[in-house]
């Protein structure tokens, strides 16, 4: 996992552009909670989905999650059906739907929904398929324990 100084520097670069007036929201996937990532972030809006919460099962991660929820550090939001459908369509169009779990779809949908609300979205994830879609949809991602993808790609030659 990134140390807290590296993490702070990486987060700061997403909100430091003076031309950017959108509020930053960080969408957390399961890897973020398993690493305790949510406890390292301060002063940011952190959101996740109900399915992500259900995937957090080990004792330490559950304890950290409960702390974050009890102090309102993280909000749990179910994305709307419209954005779930949009996430599925995008994944089908680029040929990676088979790589995504229902939880992954929810994370992508929540990111798309907040982008649609005018937020600058940063998705904290180690999942390469999620990173790929996030990048193709002009959003940013922050890997937790991995290097992350270098550039997005489509598996099909054209969109339908």
Short mmCIF file of N, CA and C in Angstrom, two decimals:
data_model
loop_
_atom_site.label_atom_id
_atom_site.label_comp_id
_atom_site.label_asym_id
_atom_site.label_seq_id
_atom_site.Cartn_x
_atom_site.Cartn_y
_atom_site.Cartn_z
N UNK A 1 0.84 -1.18 0.00
CA UNK A 1 0.00 0.00 0.00
C UNK A 1 0.88 1.23 0.00
N UNK A 2 0.41 2.31 -0.59
CA UNK A 2 1.14 3.55 -0.61
C UNK A 2 1.25 4.09 0.81
N UNK A 3 2.42 4.73 1.15
CA UNK A 3 2.49 5.34 2.47
C UNK A 3 1.64 6.61 2.47
N UNK A 4 1.38 7.16 3.65
CA UNK A 4 0.43 8.27 3.75
C UNK A 4 0.93 9.52 3.04
N UNK A 5 2.25 9.77 3.00
CA UNK A 5 2.76 10.95 2.28
C UNK A 5 2.55 10.81 0.78
N UNK A 6 2.86 9.64 0.24
CA UNK A 6 2.65 9.40 -1.19
C UNK A 6 1.18 9.50 -1.52
N UNK A 7 0.36 8.92 -0.69
CA UNK A 7 -1.08 8.96 -0.89
C UNK A 7 -1.58 10.40 -0.89
N UNK A 8 -1.14 11.20 0.07
CA UNK A 8 -1.56 12.61 0.14
C UNK A 8 -1.14 13.37 -1.11
N UNK A 9 0.08 13.13 -1.57
CA UNK A 9 0.55 13.80 -2.79
C UNK A 9 -0.28 13.39 -3.99
N UNK A 10 -0.61 12.10 -4.09
CA UNK A 10 -1.42 11.63 -5.21
C UNK A 10 -2.82 12.21 -5.17
N UNK A 11 -3.42 12.28 -3.98
CA UNK A 11 -4.75 12.87 -3.84
C UNK A 11 -4.70 14.36 -4.15
N UNK A 12 -3.70 15.06 -3.63
CA UNK A 12 -3.59 16.51 -3.82
C UNK A 12 -3.56 16.89 -5.29
N UNK A 13 -2.93 16.08 -6.11
CA UNK A 13 -2.81 16.46 -7.52
C UNK A 13 -4.17 16.46 -8.23
N UNK A 14 -5.14 15.75 -7.70
CA UNK A 14 -6.46 15.73 -8.33
C UNK A 14 -7.27 16.98 -8.00
N UNK A 15 -6.97 17.63 -6.91
CA UNK A 15 -7.72 18.82 -6.53
C UNK A 15 -6.93 20.10 -6.66
N UNK A 16 -5.71 20.05 -7.20
CA UNK A 16 -4.85 21.22 -7.19
C UNK A 16 -4.94 22.09 -8.44
N UNK A 17 -5.64 21.68 -9.45
CA UNK A 17 -5.76 22.46 -10.68
C UNK A 17 -6.69 23.65 -10.43
N UNK A 18 -6.15 24.86 -10.50
CA UNK A 18 -6.95 26.06 -10.21
C UNK A 18 -8.10 26.24 -11.19
N UNK A 19 -7.99 25.71 -12.38
CA UNK A 19 -9.06 25.83 -13.36
C UNK A 19 -10.22 24.91 -13.02
N UNK A 20 -9.96 23.93 -12.21
CA UNK A 20 -10.97 22.93 -11.85
C UNK A 20 -11.79 23.43 -10.66
N UNK A 21 -13.07 23.64 -10.88
CA UNK A 21 -13.92 24.15 -9.80
C UNK A 21 -14.88 23.08 -9.28
N UNK A 22 -14.83 21.90 -9.83
CA UNK A 22 -15.72 20.83 -9.39
C UNK A 22 -15.26 20.28 -8.04
N UNK A 23 -16.22 19.87 -7.24
CA UNK A 23 -15.91 19.23 -5.97
C UNK A 23 -15.44 17.80 -6.22
N UNK A 24 -14.40 17.39 -5.51
CA UNK A 24 -13.85 16.05 -5.66
C UNK A 24 -14.61 15.06 -4.79
N UNK A 25 -14.99 13.94 -5.37
CA UNK A 25 -15.58 12.83 -4.63
C UNK A 25 -14.73 11.59 -4.92
N UNK A 26 -14.46 10.81 -3.89
CA UNK A 26 -13.67 9.59 -4.04
C UNK A 26 -14.60 8.40 -3.87
N UNK A 27 -14.68 7.57 -4.92
CA UNK A 27 -15.49 6.35 -4.89
C UNK A 27 -14.56 5.20 -4.49
N UNK A 28 -14.90 4.52 -3.42
CA UNK A 28 -14.05 3.46 -2.87
C UNK A 28 -14.58 2.08 -3.26
N UNK A 29 -13.67 1.23 -3.75
CA UNK A 29 -14.07 -0.16 -3.98
C UNK A 29 -13.58 -1.01 -2.80
N UNK A 30 -13.78 -2.29 -2.88
CA UNK A 30 -13.47 -3.18 -1.76
C UNK A 30 -12.01 -3.12 -1.36
N UNK A 31 -11.09 -3.05 -2.32
CA UNK A 31 -9.66 -3.00 -2.01
C UNK A 31 -9.32 -1.83 -1.10
N UNK A 32 -10.00 -0.72 -1.27
CA UNK A 32 -9.74 0.45 -0.43
C UNK A 32 -10.05 0.14 1.03
N UNK A 33 -11.15 -0.55 1.28
CA UNK A 33 -11.52 -0.88 2.66
C UNK A 33 -10.63 -1.97 3.24
N UNK A 34 -10.22 -2.92 2.42
CA UNK A 34 -9.36 -4.00 2.91
C UNK A 34 -7.99 -3.47 3.32
N UNK A 35 -7.57 -2.36 2.73
CA UNK A 35 -6.28 -1.78 3.05
C UNK A 35 -6.35 -0.70 4.14
N UNK A 36 -7.55 -0.31 4.54
CA UNK A 36 -7.70 0.76 5.51
C UNK A 36 -7.55 2.14 4.91
N UNK A 37 -7.61 2.21 3.60
CA UNK A 37 -7.43 3.44 2.83
C UNK A 37 -8.34 4.57 3.31
N UNK A 38 -9.57 4.24 3.66
CA UNK A 38 -10.55 5.27 4.05
C UNK A 38 -10.13 6.02 5.31
N UNK A 39 -9.29 5.41 6.13
CA UNK A 39 -8.85 6.07 7.35
C UNK A 39 -7.69 7.03 7.11
N UNK A 40 -7.08 6.96 5.92
CA UNK A 40 -5.96 7.84 5.59
C UNK A 40 -6.40 9.13 4.92
N UNK A 41 -7.64 9.19 4.49
CA UNK A 41 -8.13 10.35 3.74
C UNK A 41 -8.92 11.27 4.66
N UNK A 42 -8.59 12.53 4.62
CA UNK A 42 -9.27 13.51 5.47
C UNK A 42 -9.76 14.67 4.61
N UNK A 43 -10.93 15.17 4.91
CA UNK A 43 -11.45 16.35 4.23
C UNK A 43 -11.96 16.09 2.83
N UNK A 44 -12.17 14.84 2.48
CA UNK A 44 -12.69 14.50 1.15
C UNK A 44 -14.03 13.80 1.30
N UNK A 45 -14.86 13.92 0.28
CA UNK A 45 -16.12 13.18 0.29
C UNK A 45 -15.83 11.76 -0.20
N UNK A 46 -16.08 10.78 0.66
CA UNK A 46 -15.84 9.37 0.36
C UNK A 46 -17.17 8.66 0.25
N UNK A 47 -17.36 7.94 -0.86
CA UNK A 47 -18.61 7.21 -1.07
C UNK A 47 -18.32 5.80 -1.56
N UNK A 48 -19.26 4.92 -1.32
CA UNK A 48 -19.15 3.55 -1.80
C UNK A 48 -20.56 2.99 -1.96
N UNK A 49 -20.62 1.73 -2.35
CA UNK A 49 -21.91 1.09 -2.62
C UNK A 49 -22.23 0.02 -1.57
N UNK A 50 -23.49 -0.35 -1.46
CA UNK A 50 -23.86 -1.42 -0.51
C UNK A 50 -23.14 -2.74 -0.79
N UNK A 51 -22.93 -3.07 -2.05
CA UNK A 51 -22.26 -4.33 -2.38
C UNK A 51 -20.81 -4.34 -1.92
N UNK A 52 -20.15 -3.20 -2.00
CA UNK A 52 -18.77 -3.11 -1.49
C UNK A 52 -18.76 -3.39 0.01
N UNK A 53 -19.68 -2.79 0.72
CA UNK A 53 -19.75 -3.00 2.17
C UNK A 53 -19.93 -4.48 2.50
N UNK A 54 -20.77 -5.18 1.73
CA UNK A 54 -21.00 -6.61 1.97
C UNK A 54 -19.76 -7.45 1.72
N UNK A 55 -18.86 -6.99 0.85
CA UNK A 55 -17.64 -7.75 0.54
C UNK A 55 -16.57 -7.62 1.62
N UNK A 56 -16.68 -6.64 2.48
CA UNK A 56 -15.69 -6.44 3.55
C UNK A 56 -16.06 -7.38 4.69
N UNK A 57 -15.22 -8.42 4.90
CA UNK A 57 -15.60 -9.46 5.85
C UNK A 57 -14.57 -9.75 6.94
N UNK A 58 -13.29 -9.52 6.67
CA UNK A 58 -12.31 -9.89 7.69
C UNK A 58 -12.40 -8.93 8.88
N UNK A 59 -12.04 -9.42 10.04
CA UNK A 59 -12.25 -8.70 11.30
C UNK A 59 -11.65 -7.29 11.29
N UNK A 60 -10.38 -7.17 10.91
CA UNK A 60 -9.72 -5.85 10.94
C UNK A 60 -10.38 -4.88 9.97
N UNK A 61 -10.68 -5.34 8.77
CA UNK A 61 -11.31 -4.46 7.77
C UNK A 61 -12.70 -4.04 8.20
N UNK A 62 -13.45 -4.97 8.80
CA UNK A 62 -14.79 -4.64 9.29
C UNK A 62 -14.69 -3.59 10.40
N UNK A 63 -13.73 -3.75 11.29
CA UNK A 63 -13.55 -2.78 12.38
C UNK A 63 -13.23 -1.40 11.83
N UNK A 64 -12.31 -1.33 10.85
CA UNK A 64 -11.97 -0.03 10.24
C UNK A 64 -13.17 0.56 9.52
N UNK A 65 -13.91 -0.28 8.82
CA UNK A 65 -15.11 0.18 8.12
C UNK A 65 -16.13 0.74 9.10
N UNK A 66 -16.36 0.02 10.20
CA UNK A 66 -17.33 0.49 11.19
C UNK A 66 -16.93 1.83 11.79
N UNK A 67 -15.64 2.04 11.99
CA UNK A 67 -15.16 3.34 12.49
C UNK A 67 -15.48 4.42 11.47
N UNK A 68 -15.13 4.17 10.21
CA UNK A 68 -15.35 5.16 9.15
C UNK A 68 -16.83 5.49 9.01
N UNK A 69 -17.69 4.49 9.11
CA UNK A 69 -19.13 4.72 9.00
C UNK A 69 -19.67 5.46 10.22
N UNK A 70 -19.16 5.12 11.40
CA UNK A 70 -19.69 5.73 12.64
C UNK A 70 -19.35 7.21 12.75
N UNK A 71 -18.27 7.63 12.14
CA UNK A 71 -17.90 9.06 12.19
C UNK A 71 -18.26 9.77 10.89
N UNK A 72 -19.11 9.14 10.11
CA UNK A 72 -19.58 9.72 8.84
C UNK A 72 -18.45 10.08 7.88
N UNK A 73 -17.39 9.28 7.91
CA UNK A 73 -16.28 9.50 6.98
C UNK A 73 -16.65 8.97 5.60
N UNK A 74 -17.48 7.92 5.56
CA UNK A 74 -17.88 7.29 4.30
C UNK A 74 -19.40 7.23 4.23
N UNK A 75 -19.93 7.57 3.06
CA UNK A 75 -21.38 7.42 2.82
C UNK A 75 -21.61 6.23 1.90
N UNK A 76 -22.63 5.46 2.18
CA UNK A 76 -22.99 4.29 1.37
C UNK A 76 -24.19 4.68 0.52
N UNK A 77 -24.02 4.59 -0.81
CA UNK A 77 -25.04 5.05 -1.75
C UNK A 77 -25.26 3.99 -2.82
N UNK A 78 -26.51 3.65 -3.06
CA UNK A 78 -26.85 2.75 -4.16
C UNK A 78 -27.01 3.59 -5.42
N UNK A 79 -26.24 3.28 -6.47
CA UNK A 79 -26.41 4.04 -7.71
C UNK A 79 -27.78 3.78 -8.33
N UNK A 80 -28.25 4.74 -9.10
CA UNK A 80 -29.56 4.58 -9.73
C UNK A 80 -29.50 3.53 -10.84
N UNK A 81 -30.64 2.96 -11.14
CA UNK A 81 -30.75 1.94 -12.18
C UNK A 81 -30.23 2.46 -13.52
N UNK A 82 -30.50 3.73 -13.81
CA UNK A 82 -30.06 4.31 -15.07
C UNK A 82 -28.54 4.22 -15.22
N UNK A 83 -27.80 4.49 -14.14
CA UNK A 83 -26.34 4.46 -14.22
C UNK A 83 -25.80 3.03 -14.15
N UNK A 84 -26.52 2.14 -13.49
CA UNK A 84 -26.13 0.72 -13.54
C UNK A 84 -26.25 0.23 -14.98
N UNK A 85 -27.35 0.56 -15.64
CA UNK A 85 -27.53 0.18 -17.04
C UNK A 85 -26.45 0.80 -17.93
N UNK A 86 -26.11 2.05 -17.65
CA UNK A 86 -25.07 2.73 -18.43
C UNK A 86 -23.72 2.03 -18.25
N UNK A 87 -23.39 1.65 -17.01
CA UNK A 87 -22.14 0.95 -16.75
C UNK A 87 -22.09 -0.39 -17.49
N UNK A 88 -23.20 -1.11 -17.49
CA UNK A 88 -23.28 -2.39 -18.20
C UNK A 88 -23.11 -2.17 -19.70
N UNK A 89 -23.75 -1.17 -20.25
CA UNK A 89 -23.65 -0.87 -21.68
C UNK A 89 -22.21 -0.54 -22.07
N UNK A 90 -21.56 0.30 -21.28
CA UNK A 90 -20.17 0.67 -21.57
C UNK A 90 -19.29 -0.58 -21.54
N UNK A 91 -19.46 -1.41 -20.51
CA UNK A 91 -18.65 -2.62 -20.38
C UNK A 91 -18.87 -3.58 -21.55
N UNK A 92 -20.13 -3.71 -21.99
CA UNK A 92 -20.42 -4.54 -23.16
C UNK A 92 -19.76 -3.97 -24.40
N UNK A 93 -19.89 -2.65 -24.57
CA UNK A 93 -19.36 -2.00 -25.77
C UNK A 93 -17.85 -2.16 -25.91
N UNK A 94 -17.14 -2.19 -24.80
CA UNK A 94 -15.69 -2.33 -24.90
C UNK A 94 -15.23 -3.77 -24.67
N UNK A 95 -16.19 -4.66 -24.48
CA UNK A 95 -15.87 -6.09 -24.43
C UNK A 95 -15.32 -6.60 -23.12
N UNK A 96 -15.65 -5.95 -21.99
CA UNK A 96 -15.11 -6.43 -20.72
C UNK A 96 -16.18 -6.73 -19.67
N UNK A 97 -17.42 -6.82 -20.08
CA UNK A 97 -18.48 -7.10 -19.12
C UNK A 97 -18.20 -8.40 -18.36
N UNK A 98 -17.65 -9.39 -19.05
CA UNK A 98 -17.37 -10.68 -18.42
C UNK A 98 -16.34 -10.58 -17.29
N UNK A 99 -15.58 -9.51 -17.24
CA UNK A 99 -14.57 -9.32 -16.20
C UNK A 99 -15.11 -8.61 -14.95
N UNK A 100 -16.35 -8.16 -15.02
CA UNK A 100 -16.90 -7.34 -13.94
C UNK A 100 -17.91 -8.11 -13.10
N UNK A 101 -17.79 -7.96 -11.80
CA UNK A 101 -18.78 -8.52 -10.88
C UNK A 101 -19.91 -7.51 -10.71
N UNK A 102 -21.03 -7.93 -10.13
CA UNK A 102 -22.09 -6.96 -9.84
C UNK A 102 -21.59 -5.80 -8.97
N UNK A 103 -20.69 -6.08 -8.05
CA UNK A 103 -20.12 -5.01 -7.22
C UNK A 103 -19.32 -4.04 -8.07
N UNK A 104 -18.52 -4.56 -8.99
CA UNK A 104 -17.75 -3.69 -9.90
C UNK A 104 -18.68 -2.78 -10.69
N UNK A 105 -19.77 -3.35 -11.18
CA UNK A 105 -20.76 -2.57 -11.94
C UNK A 105 -21.31 -1.43 -11.07
N UNK A 106 -21.62 -1.75 -9.82
CA UNK A 106 -22.14 -0.71 -8.91
C UNK A 106 -21.12 0.40 -8.69
N UNK A 107 -19.85 0.04 -8.51
CA UNK A 107 -18.80 1.05 -8.30
C UNK A 107 -18.70 1.96 -9.52
N UNK A 108 -18.67 1.37 -10.70
CA UNK A 108 -18.61 2.16 -11.94
C UNK A 108 -19.84 3.04 -12.07
N UNK A 109 -21.01 2.46 -11.79
CA UNK A 109 -22.26 3.22 -11.90
C UNK A 109 -22.27 4.41 -10.94
N UNK A 110 -21.79 4.21 -9.73
CA UNK A 110 -21.75 5.31 -8.76
C UNK A 110 -20.80 6.42 -9.24
N UNK A 111 -19.67 6.02 -9.80
CA UNK A 111 -18.74 7.01 -10.35
C UNK A 111 -19.39 7.78 -11.50
N UNK A 112 -20.04 7.08 -12.40
CA UNK A 112 -20.72 7.73 -13.52
C UNK A 112 -21.82 8.67 -13.04
N UNK A 113 -22.56 8.25 -12.02
CA UNK A 113 -23.64 9.07 -11.50
C UNK A 113 -23.11 10.38 -10.91
N UNK A 114 -22.02 10.29 -10.16
CA UNK A 114 -21.46 11.51 -9.57
C UNK A 114 -20.79 12.39 -10.62
N UNK A 115 -20.21 11.78 -11.62
CA UNK A 115 -19.69 12.58 -12.73
C UNK A 115 -20.85 13.34 -13.38
N UNK A 116 -21.97 12.67 -13.57
CA UNK A 116 -23.15 13.29 -14.15
C UNK A 116 -23.72 14.41 -13.30
N UNK A 117 -23.46 14.36 -11.99
CA UNK A 117 -23.92 15.43 -11.08
C UNK A 117 -22.94 16.61 -11.06
N UNK A 118 -21.86 16.50 -11.83
CA UNK A 118 -20.91 17.60 -11.92
C UNK A 118 -19.71 17.50 -11.00
N UNK A 119 -19.51 16.36 -10.36
CA UNK A 119 -18.36 16.17 -9.48
C UNK A 119 -17.15 15.75 -10.29
N UNK A 120 -15.96 16.06 -9.76
CA UNK A 120 -14.73 15.46 -10.26
C UNK A 120 -14.60 14.15 -9.50
N UNK A 121 -14.50 13.05 -10.23
CA UNK A 121 -14.56 11.72 -9.61
C UNK A 121 -13.18 11.07 -9.64
N UNK A 122 -12.80 10.52 -8.50
CA UNK A 122 -11.59 9.73 -8.36
C UNK A 122 -12.02 8.38 -7.80
N UNK A 123 -11.72 7.30 -8.52
CA UNK A 123 -12.11 5.96 -8.07
C UNK A 123 -10.88 5.26 -7.49
N UNK A 124 -10.94 4.90 -6.22
CA UNK A 124 -9.85 4.20 -5.55
C UNK A 124 -10.07 2.71 -5.74
N UNK A 125 -9.24 2.10 -6.59
CA UNK A 125 -9.42 0.69 -6.95
C UNK A 125 -8.13 0.09 -7.48
N UNK A 126 -7.97 -1.19 -7.25
CA UNK A 126 -6.89 -1.96 -7.88
C UNK A 126 -7.39 -2.80 -9.04
N UNK A 127 -8.68 -2.77 -9.29
CA UNK A 127 -9.29 -3.58 -10.34
C UNK A 127 -9.01 -2.96 -11.71
N UNK A 128 -8.28 -3.68 -12.55
CA UNK A 128 -7.89 -3.14 -13.86
C UNK A 128 -9.08 -2.89 -14.78
N UNK A 129 -10.11 -3.73 -14.71
CA UNK A 129 -11.28 -3.52 -15.56
C UNK A 129 -12.01 -2.23 -15.15
N UNK A 130 -12.13 -2.00 -13.85
CA UNK A 130 -12.74 -0.75 -13.39
C UNK A 130 -11.88 0.44 -13.81
N UNK A 131 -10.58 0.34 -13.62
CA UNK A 131 -9.67 1.41 -14.03
C UNK A 131 -9.82 1.71 -15.51
N UNK A 132 -9.97 0.68 -16.31
CA UNK A 132 -10.11 0.83 -17.76
C UNK A 132 -11.35 1.65 -18.10
N UNK A 133 -12.48 1.27 -17.55
CA UNK A 133 -13.73 1.99 -17.84
C UNK A 133 -13.67 3.41 -17.31
N UNK A 134 -13.17 3.57 -16.10
CA UNK A 134 -13.06 4.91 -15.51
C UNK A 134 -12.23 5.81 -16.41
N UNK A 135 -11.11 5.30 -16.90
CA UNK A 135 -10.24 6.09 -17.79
C UNK A 135 -10.93 6.42 -19.10
N UNK A 136 -11.59 5.43 -19.69
CA UNK A 136 -12.29 5.67 -20.96
C UNK A 136 -13.42 6.67 -20.81
N UNK A 137 -13.98 6.78 -19.62
CA UNK A 137 -15.08 7.72 -19.36
C UNK A 137 -14.57 9.05 -18.79
N UNK A 138 -13.27 9.30 -18.95
CA UNK A 138 -12.65 10.57 -18.55
C UNK A 138 -12.78 10.88 -17.06
N UNK A 139 -12.61 9.84 -16.27
CA UNK A 139 -12.52 10.01 -14.82
C UNK A 139 -11.15 9.50 -14.40
N UNK A 140 -10.76 9.81 -13.18
CA UNK A 140 -9.46 9.40 -12.67
C UNK A 140 -9.61 8.21 -11.73
N UNK A 141 -8.53 7.43 -11.61
CA UNK A 141 -8.49 6.34 -10.64
C UNK A 141 -7.22 6.46 -9.84
N UNK A 142 -7.25 5.90 -8.66
CA UNK A 142 -6.08 5.86 -7.79
C UNK A 142 -5.90 4.42 -7.33
N UNK A 143 -4.83 3.76 -7.81
CA UNK A 143 -4.59 2.38 -7.37
C UNK A 143 -4.19 2.36 -5.89
N UNK A 144 -4.54 1.28 -5.22
CA UNK A 144 -4.26 1.15 -3.79
C UNK A 144 -2.93 0.43 -3.56
N UNK A 145 -2.81 -0.78 -4.09
CA UNK A 145 -1.61 -1.59 -3.89
C UNK A 145 -0.89 -1.92 -5.19
N UNK A 146 -1.51 -1.64 -6.32
CA UNK A 146 -0.92 -1.96 -7.61
C UNK A 146 -0.46 -0.68 -8.31
N UNK A 147 0.22 -0.86 -9.41
CA UNK A 147 0.65 0.29 -10.20
C UNK A 147 -0.51 0.87 -10.99
N UNK A 148 -1.47 0.05 -11.33
CA UNK A 148 -2.60 0.51 -12.14
C UNK A 148 -2.30 0.37 -13.62
N UNK A 149 -3.32 0.57 -14.44
CA UNK A 149 -3.14 0.45 -15.88
C UNK A 149 -2.38 1.66 -16.40
N UNK A 150 -1.63 1.46 -17.48
CA UNK A 150 -0.90 2.58 -18.07
C UNK A 150 -1.76 3.35 -19.06
N UNK A 151 -2.63 2.63 -19.76
CA UNK A 151 -3.56 3.31 -20.66
C UNK A 151 -4.77 2.41 -20.88
N UNK A 152 -5.94 3.00 -21.07
CA UNK A 152 -7.15 2.20 -21.27
C UNK A 152 -7.17 1.56 -22.66
N UNK A 153 -7.91 0.48 -22.79
CA UNK A 153 -8.05 -0.17 -24.09
C UNK A 153 -9.43 -0.79 -24.23
N UNK A 154 -9.82 -0.96 -25.47
CA UNK A 154 -11.08 -1.63 -25.79
C UNK A 154 -10.74 -3.00 -26.33
N UNK A 155 -11.50 -4.01 -25.94
CA UNK A 155 -11.25 -5.35 -26.45
C UNK A 155 -11.93 -5.58 -27.79
N UNK A 156 -12.98 -4.82 -28.07
CA UNK A 156 -13.63 -4.91 -29.37
C UNK A 156 -13.15 -3.75 -30.21
N UNK A 157 -13.14 -3.93 -31.52
CA UNK A 157 -12.61 -2.89 -32.40
C UNK A 157 -13.53 -1.70 -32.54
N UNK A 158 -14.83 -1.87 -32.31
CA UNK A 158 -15.74 -0.73 -32.43
C UNK A 158 -16.91 -0.88 -31.47
N UNK A 159 -17.50 0.25 -31.11
CA UNK A 159 -18.68 0.25 -30.25
C UNK A 159 -19.91 -0.04 -31.07
N UNK A 160 -20.90 -0.67 -30.43
CA UNK A 160 -22.15 -0.95 -31.13
C UNK A 160 -23.14 0.14 -30.89
#
